[in-house]
PDB file of C-alpha atoms in Angstrom:
ATOM      1  CA  MET A   1     250.468 226.611  71.556  1.00 42.00           C
ATOM      2  CA  TYR A   2     250.479 228.922  68.117  1.00 41.00           C
ATOM      3  CA  THR A   3     252.951 227.795  64.546  1.00 41.00           C
ATOM      4  CA  LEU A   4     254.221 231.619  63.712  1.00 38.00           C
ATOM      5  CA  TRP A   5     252.890 232.288  60.370  1.00 40.00           C
ATOM      6  CA  PHE A   6     255.732 234.238  57.438  1.00 36.00           C
ATOM      7  CA  CYS A   7     255.575 236.209  54.923  1.00 37.00           C
ATOM      8  CA  PHE A   8     256.824 234.943  51.330  1.00 36.00           C
ATOM      9  CA  GLU A   9     257.594 236.901  47.887  1.00 39.00           C
ATOM     10  CA  LEU A  10     256.568 235.234  45.837  1.00 39.00           C
ATOM     11  CA  SER A  11     259.318 235.234  42.594  1.00 38.00           C
ATOM     12  CA  GLY A  12     256.998 235.850  39.370  1.00 41.00           C
ATOM     13  CA  TRP A  13     253.648 233.313  39.328  1.00 40.00           C
ATOM     14  CA  GLY A  14     256.296 229.805  39.605  1.00 44.00           C
ATOM     15  CA  ASN A  15     257.112 227.931  41.837  1.00 44.00           C
ATOM     16  CA  GLU A  16     259.914 229.507  43.239  1.00 42.00           C
ATOM     17  CA  CYS A  17     259.787 231.642  46.120  1.00 42.00           C
ATOM     18  CA  ARG A  18     261.876 232.134  48.619  1.00 44.00           C
ATOM     19  CA  PRO A  19     261.461 233.377  52.676  1.00 45.00           C
ATOM     20  CA  VAL A  20     261.387 236.755  53.710  1.00 41.00           C
ATOM     21  CA  GLU A  21     263.589 237.907  56.924  1.00 43.00           C
ATOM     22  CA  GLN A  22     262.905 241.594  57.638  1.00 43.00           C
ATOM     23  CA  GLY A  23     258.437 240.827  57.712  1.00 46.00           C
ATOM     24  CA  CYS A  24     256.119 241.731  54.516  1.00 45.00           C
ATOM     25  CA  PRO A  25     257.870 242.563  51.181  1.00 47.00           C
ATOM     26  CA  ARG A  26     257.038 246.492  50.813  1.00 48.00           C
ATOM     27  CA  GLY A  27     257.238 248.355  47.745  1.00 48.00           C
ATOM     28  CA  LEU A  28     255.158 245.139  45.673  1.00 43.00           C
ATOM     29  CA  ASP A  29     254.050 247.334  41.989  1.00 56.00           C
ATOM     30  CA  MET A  30     250.384 246.631  41.097  1.00 49.00           C
ATOM     31  CA  ASN A  31     250.379 243.248  39.302  1.00 52.00           C
ATOM     32  CA  ASN A  32     251.710 242.275  43.546  1.00 63.00           C
ATOM     33  CA  LEU A  33     248.473 243.085  45.343  1.00 63.00           C
ATOM     34  CA  MET A  34     247.018 239.858  45.718  1.00 64.00           C
ATOM     35  CA  LEU A  35     250.814 238.680  47.672  1.00 64.00           C
ATOM     36  CA  ARG A  36     250.114 242.152  49.839  1.00 66.00           C
ATOM     37  CA  TRP A  37     246.968 240.783  50.892  1.00 60.00           C
ATOM     38  CA  LEU A  38     248.278 237.133  51.551  1.00 61.00           C
ATOM     39  CA  CYS A  39     250.942 238.999  53.104  1.00 57.00           C
ATOM     40  CA  LEU A  40     249.095 240.831  55.522  1.00 61.00           C
ATOM     41  CA  LEU A  41     245.837 237.464  55.969  1.00 56.00           C
ATOM     42  CA  SER A  42     248.941 235.485  56.995  1.00 61.00           C
ATOM     43  CA  LEU A  43     249.856 238.571  59.577  1.00 59.00           C
ATOM     44  CA  SER A  44     246.723 237.982  60.887  1.00 60.00           C
ATOM     45  CA  LEU A  45     245.228 234.975  61.513  1.00 57.00           C
ATOM     46  CA  PRO A  46     247.742 234.097  64.159  1.00 55.00           C
ATOM     47  CA  LEU A  47     245.093 237.129  66.130  1.00 53.00           C
ATOM     48  CA  LEU A  48     242.694 235.364  64.896  1.00 52.00           C
ATOM     49  CA  PHE A  49     242.959 231.715  66.362  1.00 52.00           C
ATOM     50  CA  TRP A  50     244.260 233.511  69.844  1.00 51.00           C
ATOM     51  CA  PHE A  51     240.670 234.818  70.359  1.00 48.00           C
ATOM     52  CA  ALA A  52     238.305 231.554  69.177  1.00 51.00           C
ATOM     53  CA  HIS A  53     240.865 230.407  72.075  1.00 46.00           C
ATOM     54  CA  VAL A  54     239.897 232.824  74.094  1.00 41.00           C
ATOM     55  CA  LEU A  55     236.230 233.020  73.277  1.00 41.00           C
ATOM     56  CA  THR A  56     235.594 229.184  73.583  1.00 40.00           C
ATOM     57  CA  ARG A  57     238.023 228.593  76.925  1.00 39.00           C
ATOM     58  CA  ASP A  58     235.775 231.252  78.145  1.00 37.00           C
ATOM     59  CA  SER A  59     231.644 230.250  76.767  1.00 35.00           C
ATOM     60  CA  SER A  60     232.687 226.669  78.158  1.00 35.00           C
ATOM     61  CA  PRO A  61     230.613 225.435  80.651  1.00 38.00           C
ATOM     62  CA  ALA A  62     232.926 224.203  83.007  1.00 37.00           C
ATOM     63  CA  SER A  63     234.355 227.600  83.439  1.00 39.00           C
ATOM     64  CA  GLN A  64     230.462 229.776  84.751  1.00 58.00           C
ATOM     65  CA  SER A  65     230.195 230.360  87.703  1.00 70.00           C
ATOM     66  CA  HIS A  66     226.767 231.445  88.906  1.00 80.00           C
ATOM     67  CA  LYS A  67     227.983 233.671  92.464  1.00 91.00           C
ATOM     68  CA  LEU A  68     225.287 235.019  94.115  1.00 95.00           C
ATOM     69  CA  ARG A  69     225.894 238.197  95.332  1.00 92.00           C
ATOM     70  CA  GLY A  70     224.274 238.972  98.900  1.00 96.00           C
ATOM     71  CA  TYR A  71     224.856 235.629 100.498  1.00 97.00           C
ATOM     72  CA  THR A  72     228.458 235.321 102.251  1.00 96.00           C
ATOM     73  CA  ARG A  73     229.416 231.756 103.199  1.00 96.00           C
ATOM     74  CA  ILE A  74     230.796 231.659 106.957  1.00 94.00           C
ATOM     75  CA  SER A  75     234.070 229.823 107.401  1.00 86.00           C
ATOM     76  CA  PRO A  76     236.891 230.190 108.933  1.00 80.00           C
ATOM     77  CA  GLY A  77     239.924 231.179 106.574  1.00 73.00           C
ATOM     78  CA  ARG A  78     237.366 231.661 103.773  1.00 71.00           C
ATOM     79  CA  MET A  79     235.285 234.228 105.659  1.00 72.00           C
ATOM     80  CA  GLY A  80     233.224 236.101 102.413  1.00 79.00           C
ATOM     81  CA  GLN A  81     233.164 233.425  99.480  1.00 91.00           C
ATOM     82  CA  LEU A  82     230.135 235.057  97.688  1.00 94.00           C
ATOM     83  CA  LEU A  83     227.139 231.783  96.995  1.00 95.00           C
ATOM     84  CA  ASP A  84     228.035 230.162  93.385  1.00 95.00           C
ATOM     85  CA  MET A  85     224.587 228.705  92.821  1.00 96.00           C
ATOM     86  CA  HIS A  86     222.578 227.641  89.692  1.00 97.00           C
ATOM     87  CA  CYS A  87     219.518 225.296  89.633  1.00 97.00           C
ATOM     88  CA  SER A  88     216.945 225.071  85.694  1.00 97.00           C
ATOM     89  CA  HIS A  89     214.385 223.562  87.991  1.00 98.00           C
ATOM     90  CA  CYS A  90     213.054 224.091  91.833  1.00 98.00           C
ATOM     91  CA  ALA A  91     211.132 222.271  93.834  1.00 98.00           C
ATOM     92  CA  LEU A  92     210.632 225.344  96.334  1.00 98.00           C
ATOM     93  CA  VAL A  93     208.815 223.066  99.401  1.00 98.00           C
ATOM     94  CA  SER A  94     206.593 225.611 101.843  1.00 98.00           C
ATOM     95  CA  SER A  95     206.388 224.284 105.765  1.00 98.00           C
ATOM     96  CA  SER A  96     202.526 224.949 105.425  1.00 97.00           C
ATOM     97  CA  GLY A  97     200.120 222.309 106.125  1.00 97.00           C
ATOM     98  CA  GLN A  98     198.785 222.234 102.165  1.00 97.00           C
ATOM     99  CA  MET A  99     201.275 219.532 102.560  1.00 98.00           C
ATOM    100  CA  ILE A 100     199.050 217.334 104.764  1.00 97.00           C
ATOM    101  CA  GLY A 101     198.726 214.640 102.469  1.00 97.00           C
ATOM    102  CA  ALA A 102     199.482 216.131  98.987  1.00 97.00           C
ATOM    103  CA  GLY A 103     201.567 213.122  98.302  1.00 98.00           C
ATOM    104  CA  ALA A 104     203.823 215.330  96.427  1.00 98.00           C
ATOM    105  CA  GLY A 105     207.366 213.597  97.486  1.00 98.00           C
ATOM    106  CA  GLU A 106     208.395 211.044  94.696  1.00 98.00           C
ATOM    107  CA  GLU A 107     207.666 214.841  92.544  1.00 98.00           C
ATOM    108  CA  ILE A 108     209.943 216.385  94.131  1.00 98.00           C
ATOM    109  CA  ASP A 109     212.031 214.266  94.693  1.00 98.00           C
ATOM    110  CA  LYS A 110     213.085 214.782  91.263  1.00 98.00           C
ATOM    111  CA  ILE A 111     213.040 217.986  90.895  1.00 98.00           C
ATOM    112  CA  GLY A 112     217.166 219.149  90.260  1.00 97.00           C
ATOM    113  CA  CYS A 113     216.944 221.351  93.325  1.00 98.00           C
ATOM    114  CA  VAL A 114     214.932 221.582  96.505  1.00 98.00           C
ATOM    115  CA  ILE A 115     214.553 224.607  98.679  1.00 98.00           C
ATOM    116  CA  ARG A 116     213.478 224.156 102.388  1.00 98.00           C
ATOM    117  CA  MET A 117     213.040 226.921 105.507  1.00 98.00           C
ATOM    118  CA  ASN A 118     213.581 226.787 108.925  1.00 98.00           C
ATOM    119  CA  ASN A 119     213.831 223.443 110.599  1.00 97.00           C
ATOM    120  CA  ALA A 120     211.089 221.213 108.438  1.00 97.00           C
ATOM    121  CA  PRO A 121     211.239 217.870 108.984  1.00 96.00           C
ATOM    122  CA  THR A 122     211.811 214.967 105.936  1.00 97.00           C
ATOM    123  CA  LEU A 123     211.928 212.631 108.658  1.00 96.00           C
ATOM    124  CA  GLY A 124     207.884 211.059 108.515  1.00 96.00           C
ATOM    125  CA  TYR A 125     207.264 212.765 105.800  1.00 98.00           C
ATOM    126  CA  GLU A 126     208.713 211.416 103.146  1.00 98.00           C
ATOM    127  CA  LYS A 127     206.043 210.907 100.770  1.00 98.00           C
ATOM    128  CA  ASP A 128     204.525 214.210 100.956  1.00 98.00           C
ATOM    129  CA  VAL A 129     206.882 217.036 101.394  1.00 98.00           C
ATOM    130  CA  GLY A 130     210.173 214.501 100.105  1.00 98.00           C
ATOM    131  CA  GLY A 131     213.456 213.846 101.298  1.00 97.00           C
ATOM    132  CA  ARG A 132     216.062 215.973  99.866  1.00 97.00           C
ATOM    133  CA  THR A 133     217.340 218.860 100.748  1.00 98.00           C
ATOM    134  CA  THR A 134     219.359 221.263  98.309  1.00 98.00           C
ATOM    135  CA  VAL A 135     219.361 223.884 100.296  1.00 98.00           C
ATOM    136  CA  ARG A 136     217.782 225.434 103.057  1.00 98.00           C
ATOM    137  CA  VAL A 137     216.768 228.400 104.188  1.00 98.00           C
ATOM    138  CA  VAL A 138     216.605 229.755 108.371  1.00 98.00           C
ATOM    139  CA  SER A 139     216.042 232.306 110.079  1.00 98.00           C
ATOM    140  CA  HIS A 140     217.891 233.758 112.958  1.00 98.00           C
ATOM    141  CA  THR A 141     215.104 232.542 115.253  1.00 97.00           C
ATOM    142  CA  SER A 142     214.562 229.233 114.524  1.00 98.00           C
ATOM    143  CA  VAL A 143     218.978 228.859 114.633  1.00 98.00           C
ATOM    144  CA  PRO A 144     218.258 227.093 118.415  1.00 97.00           C
ATOM    145  CA  LEU A 145     216.392 224.569 116.816  1.00 97.00           C
ATOM    146  CA  LEU A 146     218.631 223.291 114.616  1.00 97.00           C
ATOM    147  CA  VAL A 147     221.666 223.681 116.970  1.00 97.00           C
ATOM    148  CA  LYS A 148     218.806 221.446 118.972  1.00 96.00           C
ATOM    149  CA  ASN A 149     219.609 219.283 116.680  1.00 95.00           C
ATOM    150  CA  GLU A 150     223.464 220.301 115.351  1.00 95.00           C
ATOM    151  CA  ARG A 151     224.117 216.869 114.681  1.00 94.00           C
ATOM    152  CA  TYR A 152     221.809 215.790 111.872  1.00 94.00           C
ATOM    153  CA  PHE A 153     221.374 219.208 110.734  1.00 95.00           C
ATOM    154  CA  PHE A 154     225.260 220.528 110.703  1.00 94.00           C
ATOM    155  CA  GLN A 155     226.345 216.673 110.324  1.00 91.00           C
ATOM    156  CA  GLN A 156     224.375 214.445 108.571  1.00 89.00           C
ATOM    157  CA  SER A 157     222.703 216.566 106.116  1.00 88.00           C
ATOM    158  CA  ALA A 158     226.859 218.087 105.462  1.00 84.00           C
ATOM    159  CA  ASP A 159     225.104 218.001 102.242  1.00 92.00           C
ATOM    160  CA  THR A 160     222.879 221.230 102.571  1.00 96.00           C
ATOM    161  CA  THR A 161     223.210 224.134 101.572  1.00 97.00           C
ATOM    162  CA  TYR A 162     221.990 226.647 104.743  1.00 98.00           C
ATOM    163  CA  VAL A 163     221.299 230.117 104.962  1.00 98.00           C
ATOM    164  CA  PHE A 164     220.673 231.729 107.118  1.00 98.00           C
ATOM    165  CA  TRP A 165     219.415 235.385 107.880  1.00 98.00           C
ATOM    166  CA  GLY A 166     218.820 237.976 110.800  1.00 97.00           C
ATOM    167  CA  PRO A 167     218.608 241.648 111.292  1.00 96.00           C
ATOM    168  CA  GLU A 168     221.480 243.385 111.608  1.00 95.00           C
ATOM    169  CA  ARG A 169     221.750 243.009 115.440  1.00 96.00           C
ATOM    170  CA  ASN A 170     221.668 239.566 115.304  1.00 97.00           C
ATOM    171  CA  MET A 171     224.214 239.160 113.281  1.00 96.00           C
ATOM    172  CA  ARG A 172     227.339 241.535 113.332  1.00 94.00           C
ATOM    173  CA  GLN A 173     230.288 239.729 112.493  1.00 92.00           C
ATOM    174  CA  ASP A 174     232.267 241.846 115.591  1.00 92.00           C
ATOM    175  CA  GLY A 175     231.558 239.761 117.661  1.00 92.00           C
ATOM    176  CA  LYS A 176     228.671 240.814 119.628  1.00 96.00           C
ATOM    177  CA  GLY A 177     226.140 239.686 117.494  1.00 96.00           C
ATOM    178  CA  LEU A 178     224.912 236.354 118.850  1.00 97.00           C
ATOM    179  CA  VAL A 179     223.808 234.641 116.139  1.00 97.00           C
ATOM    180  CA  PHE A 180     226.201 235.389 114.252  1.00 96.00           C
ATOM    181  CA  ASN A 181     228.498 233.630 116.475  1.00 96.00           C
ATOM    182  CA  ILE A 182     226.647 230.134 117.400  1.00 97.00           C
ATOM    183  CA  LEU A 183     227.605 229.585 113.530  1.00 97.00           C
ATOM    184  CA  LEU A 184     230.451 230.361 113.112  1.00 96.00           C
ATOM    185  CA  ARG A 185     230.872 227.526 116.266  1.00 96.00           C
ATOM    186  CA  MET A 186     229.032 225.106 114.482  1.00 96.00           C
ATOM    187  CA  ALA A 187     230.845 226.659 111.029  1.00 95.00           C
ATOM    188  CA  ARG A 188     234.430 225.701 113.110  1.00 95.00           C
ATOM    189  CA  LYS A 189     232.872 222.182 114.928  1.00 95.00           C
ATOM    190  CA  TYR A 190     231.469 221.048 111.097  1.00 95.00           C
ATOM    191  CA  PRO A 191     233.863 222.708 108.757  1.00 92.00           C
ATOM    192  CA  ARG A 192     232.085 220.467 105.855  1.00 92.00           C
ATOM    193  CA  THR A 193     228.892 222.059 105.833  1.00 94.00           C
ATOM    194  CA  LYS A 194     227.866 225.466 104.421  1.00 95.00           C
ATOM    195  CA  ILE A 195     226.687 227.860 105.864  1.00 96.00           C
ATOM    196  CA  TYR A 196     226.150 231.144 104.749  1.00 97.00           C
ATOM    197  CA  VAL A 197     224.016 234.114 105.276  1.00 97.00           C
ATOM    198  CA  VAL A 198     222.419 237.018 103.691  1.00 97.00           C
ATOM    199  CA  THR A 199     223.913 240.436 103.973  1.00 96.00           C
ATOM    200  CA  ARG A 200     223.482 242.412 104.873  1.00 96.00           C
ATOM    201  CA  GLU A 201     222.846 244.997 102.045  1.00 96.00           C
ATOM    202  CA  LYS A 202     221.113 242.219 100.706  1.00 97.00           C
ATOM    203  CA  ILE A 203     218.381 242.798 102.753  1.00 97.00           C
ATOM    204  CA  GLN A 204     218.120 246.320 102.343  1.00 97.00           C
ATOM    205  CA  TYR A 205     216.989 245.107  99.056  1.00 97.00           C
ATOM    206  CA  CYS A 206     214.592 242.784  99.950  1.00 97.00           C
ATOM    207  CA  ASP A 207     212.650 245.700 101.612  1.00 97.00           C
ATOM    208  CA  GLY A 208     213.375 247.596  98.855  1.00 97.00           C
ATOM    209  CA  VAL A 209     211.467 245.198  96.959  1.00 97.00           C
ATOM    210  CA  PHE A 210     209.199 244.904  99.385  1.00 97.00           C
ATOM    211  CA  GLN A 211     208.746 249.308  99.225  1.00 97.00           C
ATOM    212  CA  ASN A 212     208.522 248.872  95.478  1.00 97.00           C
ATOM    213  CA  GLU A 213     205.497 246.254  95.179  1.00 96.00           C
ATOM    214  CA  THR A 214     204.034 247.674  98.080  1.00 96.00           C
ATOM    215  CA  GLY A 215     203.905 251.164  98.572  1.00 96.00           C
ATOM    216  CA  LYS A 216     204.837 250.580 102.349  1.00 94.00           C
ATOM    217  CA  ASN A 217     208.263 251.212 104.124  1.00 95.00           C
ATOM    218  CA  ARG A 218     208.211 247.625 105.789  1.00 93.00           C
ATOM    219  CA  MET A 219     210.111 249.840 109.107  1.00 91.00           C
ATOM    220  CA  LYS A 220     206.974 252.107 108.618  1.00 92.00           C
ATOM    221  CA  THR A 221     204.300 249.539 109.243  1.00 90.00           C
ATOM    222  CA  GLY A 222     205.742 247.570 111.954  1.00 91.00           C
ATOM    223  CA  ALA A 223     206.434 244.566 110.107  1.00 93.00           C
ATOM    224  CA  PHE A 224     209.548 242.118 109.254  1.00 95.00           C
ATOM    225  CA  LEU A 225     210.119 240.139 106.024  1.00 97.00           C
ATOM    226  CA  SER A 226     209.441 236.534 106.257  1.00 98.00           C
ATOM    227  CA  THR A 227     211.152 233.248 105.923  1.00 98.00           C
ATOM    228  CA  GLY A 228     208.863 232.927 102.938  1.00 98.00           C
ATOM    229  CA  PHE A 229     209.973 236.200 101.692  1.00 98.00           C
ATOM    230  CA  PHE A 230     214.027 235.824 101.608  1.00 98.00           C
ATOM    231  CA  THR A 231     213.471 232.051 100.848  1.00 98.00           C
ATOM    232  CA  MET A 232     211.350 233.278  97.202  1.00 98.00           C
ATOM    233  CA  ILE A 233     213.697 235.968  96.543  1.00 98.00           C
ATOM    234  CA  LEU A 234     217.100 233.782  96.784  1.00 98.00           C
ATOM    235  CA  ALA A 235     214.874 231.485  94.172  1.00 98.00           C
ATOM    236  CA  ILE A 236     214.649 234.292  91.732  1.00 97.00           C
ATOM    237  CA  ASP A 237     218.601 233.928  92.132  1.00 96.00           C
ATOM    238  CA  MET A 238     219.417 230.756  91.097  1.00 97.00           C
ATOM    239  CA  CYS A 239     216.609 229.198  89.139  1.00 98.00           C
ATOM    240  CA  ASP A 240     215.421 229.085  86.309  1.00 97.00           C
ATOM    241  CA  THR A 241     212.573 228.219  87.129  1.00 98.00           C
ATOM    242  CA  ILE A 242     210.235 227.284  90.187  1.00 98.00           C
ATOM    243  CA  HIS A 243     208.516 224.531  91.746  1.00 98.00           C
ATOM    244  CA  VAL A 244     206.189 226.063  94.785  1.00 98.00           C
ATOM    245  CA  TYR A 245     204.406 223.681  96.851  1.00 98.00           C
ATOM    246  CA  GLY A 246     202.236 224.066  99.876  1.00 98.00           C
ATOM    247  CA  MET A 247     201.946 227.744  98.785  1.00 98.00           C
ATOM    248  CA  ILE A 248     197.598 229.511 100.009  1.00 97.00           C
ATOM    249  CA  ASP A 249     197.653 232.616  97.624  1.00 97.00           C
ATOM    250  CA  ASN A 250     196.992 235.181  98.868  1.00 96.00           C
ATOM    251  CA  ASN A 251     192.622 235.680  98.649  1.00 96.00           C
ATOM    252  CA  TYR A 252     193.251 231.784 100.144  1.00 96.00           C
ATOM    253  CA  CYS A 253     191.812 233.121 103.570  1.00 96.00           C
ATOM    254  CA  SER A 254     189.266 235.749 103.060  1.00 94.00           C
ATOM    255  CA  GLN A 255     187.110 232.208 100.730  1.00 91.00           C
ATOM    256  CA  THR A 256     184.697 230.961 102.782  1.00 81.00           C
ATOM    257  CA  ASN A 257     185.242 227.462 101.365  1.00 86.00           C
ATOM    258  CA  HIS A 258     188.979 227.192 102.716  1.00 88.00           C
ATOM    259  CA  SER A 259     189.789 224.137 104.561  1.00 86.00           C
ATOM    260  CA  ALA A 260     191.459 224.828 108.403  1.00 90.00           C
ATOM    261  CA  VAL A 261     195.095 223.662 108.148  1.00 95.00           C
ATOM    262  CA  PRO A 262     198.057 223.464 110.278  1.00 96.00           C
ATOM    263  CA  TYR A 263     200.354 226.573 109.975  1.00 97.00           C
ATOM    264  CA  HIS A 264     202.765 224.008 109.840  1.00 97.00           C
ATOM    265  CA  TYR A 265     202.265 219.968 108.102  1.00 97.00           C
ATOM    266  CA  TYR A 266     204.950 219.468 111.323  1.00 97.00           C
ATOM    267  CA  GLU A 267     202.937 220.784 114.143  1.00 94.00           C
ATOM    268  CA  GLN A 268     199.160 219.983 113.110  1.00 84.00           C
ATOM    269  CA  LYS A 269     198.108 220.393 117.050  1.00 83.00           C
ATOM    270  CA  ARG A 270     198.948 224.022 116.670  1.00 84.00           C
ATOM    271  CA  ILE A 271     197.269 227.114 115.447  1.00 91.00           C
ATOM    272  CA  ASP A 272     195.718 227.836 111.976  1.00 95.00           C
ATOM    273  CA  GLU A 273     197.710 228.732 109.861  1.00 97.00           C
ATOM    274  CA  CYS A 274     195.237 230.945 107.719  1.00 96.00           C
ATOM    275  CA  ARG A 275     194.180 232.158 111.545  1.00 95.00           C
ATOM    276  CA  MET A 276     198.033 232.833 112.327  1.00 96.00           C
ATOM    277  CA  TYR A 277     198.550 234.550 108.675  1.00 97.00           C
ATOM    278  CA  LYS A 278     195.248 236.922 109.566  1.00 96.00           C
ATOM    279  CA  VAL A 279     196.506 237.776 113.274  1.00 95.00           C
ATOM    280  CA  HIS A 280     200.051 238.909 111.448  1.00 96.00           C
ATOM    281  CA  GLU A 281     198.736 241.103 108.942  1.00 95.00           C
ATOM    282  CA  ARG A 282     197.161 242.951 111.622  1.00 94.00           C
ATOM    283  CA  ALA A 283     199.346 243.050 114.083  1.00 93.00           C
ATOM    284  CA  GLN A 284     200.596 247.313 114.671  1.00 90.00           C
ATOM    285  CA  ARG A 285     204.374 245.931 115.104  1.00 91.00           C
ATOM    286  CA  GLY A 286     206.376 242.988 114.861  1.00 90.00           C
ATOM    287  CA  GLY A 287     204.391 240.502 112.727  1.00 93.00           C
ATOM    288  CA  HIS A 288     204.978 238.809 108.954  1.00 96.00           C
ATOM    289  CA  ARG A 289     203.137 240.386 105.875  1.00 96.00           C
ATOM    290  CA  PHE A 290     201.812 237.184 105.166  1.00 97.00           C
ATOM    291  CA  ILE A 291     198.933 237.423 102.861  1.00 97.00           C
ATOM    292  CA  THR A 292     200.439 241.072 101.339  1.00 97.00           C
ATOM    293  CA  GLU A 293     203.821 238.566 101.037  1.00 98.00           C
ATOM    294  CA  LYS A 294     200.976 236.075  98.902  1.00 98.00           C
ATOM    295  CA  ALA A 295     200.435 239.280  96.796  1.00 97.00           C
ATOM    296  CA  ILE A 296     204.002 240.295  95.906  1.00 98.00           C
ATOM    297  CA  TYR A 297     204.400 236.742  94.559  1.00 98.00           C
ATOM    298  CA  ALA A 298     201.662 236.383  92.096  1.00 97.00           C
ATOM    299  CA  LYS A 299     203.511 239.317  90.213  1.00 96.00           C
ATOM    300  CA  TRP A 300     206.635 238.174  90.217  1.00 97.00           C
ATOM    301  CA  ALA A 301     204.791 235.241  89.039  1.00 96.00           C
ATOM    302  CA  THR A 302     204.280 236.466  85.633  1.00 94.00           C
ATOM    303  CA  ARG A 303     207.258 238.473  85.221  1.00 92.00           C
ATOM    304  CA  HIS A 304     209.249 234.059  85.756  1.00 94.00           C
ATOM    305  CA  LYS A 305     208.882 230.644  84.601  1.00 96.00           C
ATOM    306  CA  MET A 306     206.587 230.007  88.002  1.00 97.00           C
ATOM    307  CA  GLU A 307     204.348 227.837  89.105  1.00 97.00           C
ATOM    308  CA  PHE A 308     202.007 226.636  92.346  1.00 98.00           C
ATOM    309  CA  LYS A 309     200.722 223.999  93.484  1.00 97.00           C
ATOM    310  CA  HIS A 310     199.092 221.727  95.872  1.00 96.00           C
ATOM    311  CA  PRO A 311     196.921 224.163  95.921  1.00 96.00           C
ATOM    312  CA  SER A 312     197.051 225.046  92.812  1.00 95.00           C
ATOM    313  CA  TRP A 313     197.535 228.932  91.951  1.00 95.00           C
ATOM    314  CA  SER A 314     195.311 231.390  89.162  1.00 87.00           C
ATOM    315  CA  LEU A 315     197.252 233.281  87.982  1.00 77.00           C
TER     316      LEU A 315
END
């Protein structure tokens, strides 16, 4: 609430003064020039106070918003709500077998936001990968794996924010998107769970980023972007500093002394990580360009606050 200021006309330079009902006095001679300036100042002060109030209000932490375009919520009655999230420090935890024996769990859990991918579990692996999950980025192909254990992912882990990505044919919202329909059913069944999808426009943007970085059109090369790529894009959108755990660089698998580890830390008797990477990198159709993507991340690490651990990268 602001106090109204009135202009006063002084009688000479004495102490006597009287209020002016019709605004500021006019026709003042040069001897009263100072009074005119005082009058103008008194009329300007309310406006200055109002501007100060607005600036203070809009710069307060409570009013700041970090809505991220390209990520919209699936929720009955709240469709289209943008993801509103920002973290000073993020731990992006890879699903790689590199995390086996890393002993980084306690360190990861101390970081403000923890990002995981697909259905990578924490139970039984806390010592190496930690136990907290702030955001989980999930491929359309991994949705059945989460639904298979829906009570854990969508009920017990309701504090986790889920971000799902997939091609338009699976994520369309006209009733014909099979994966979208499943997610909508989960959102209705577990209304407390925060379920978001990557929009078609954001996926097209990511395709453009891949082409700008590599000079190659993703679709013409027969490749699909990996969940790791979408996760890294999201981390750059929402995090000031990114600590990446368990991700190898693009040269790791070409080194003769690289260690053989499983593709996933929770599937230790499955295919070797480097073998999987090489198969996908050479695939004519339907593969992920894991090694190419790692080279892109190395570029991004020179422009963003990003560090890699287990193993560390030489940038």
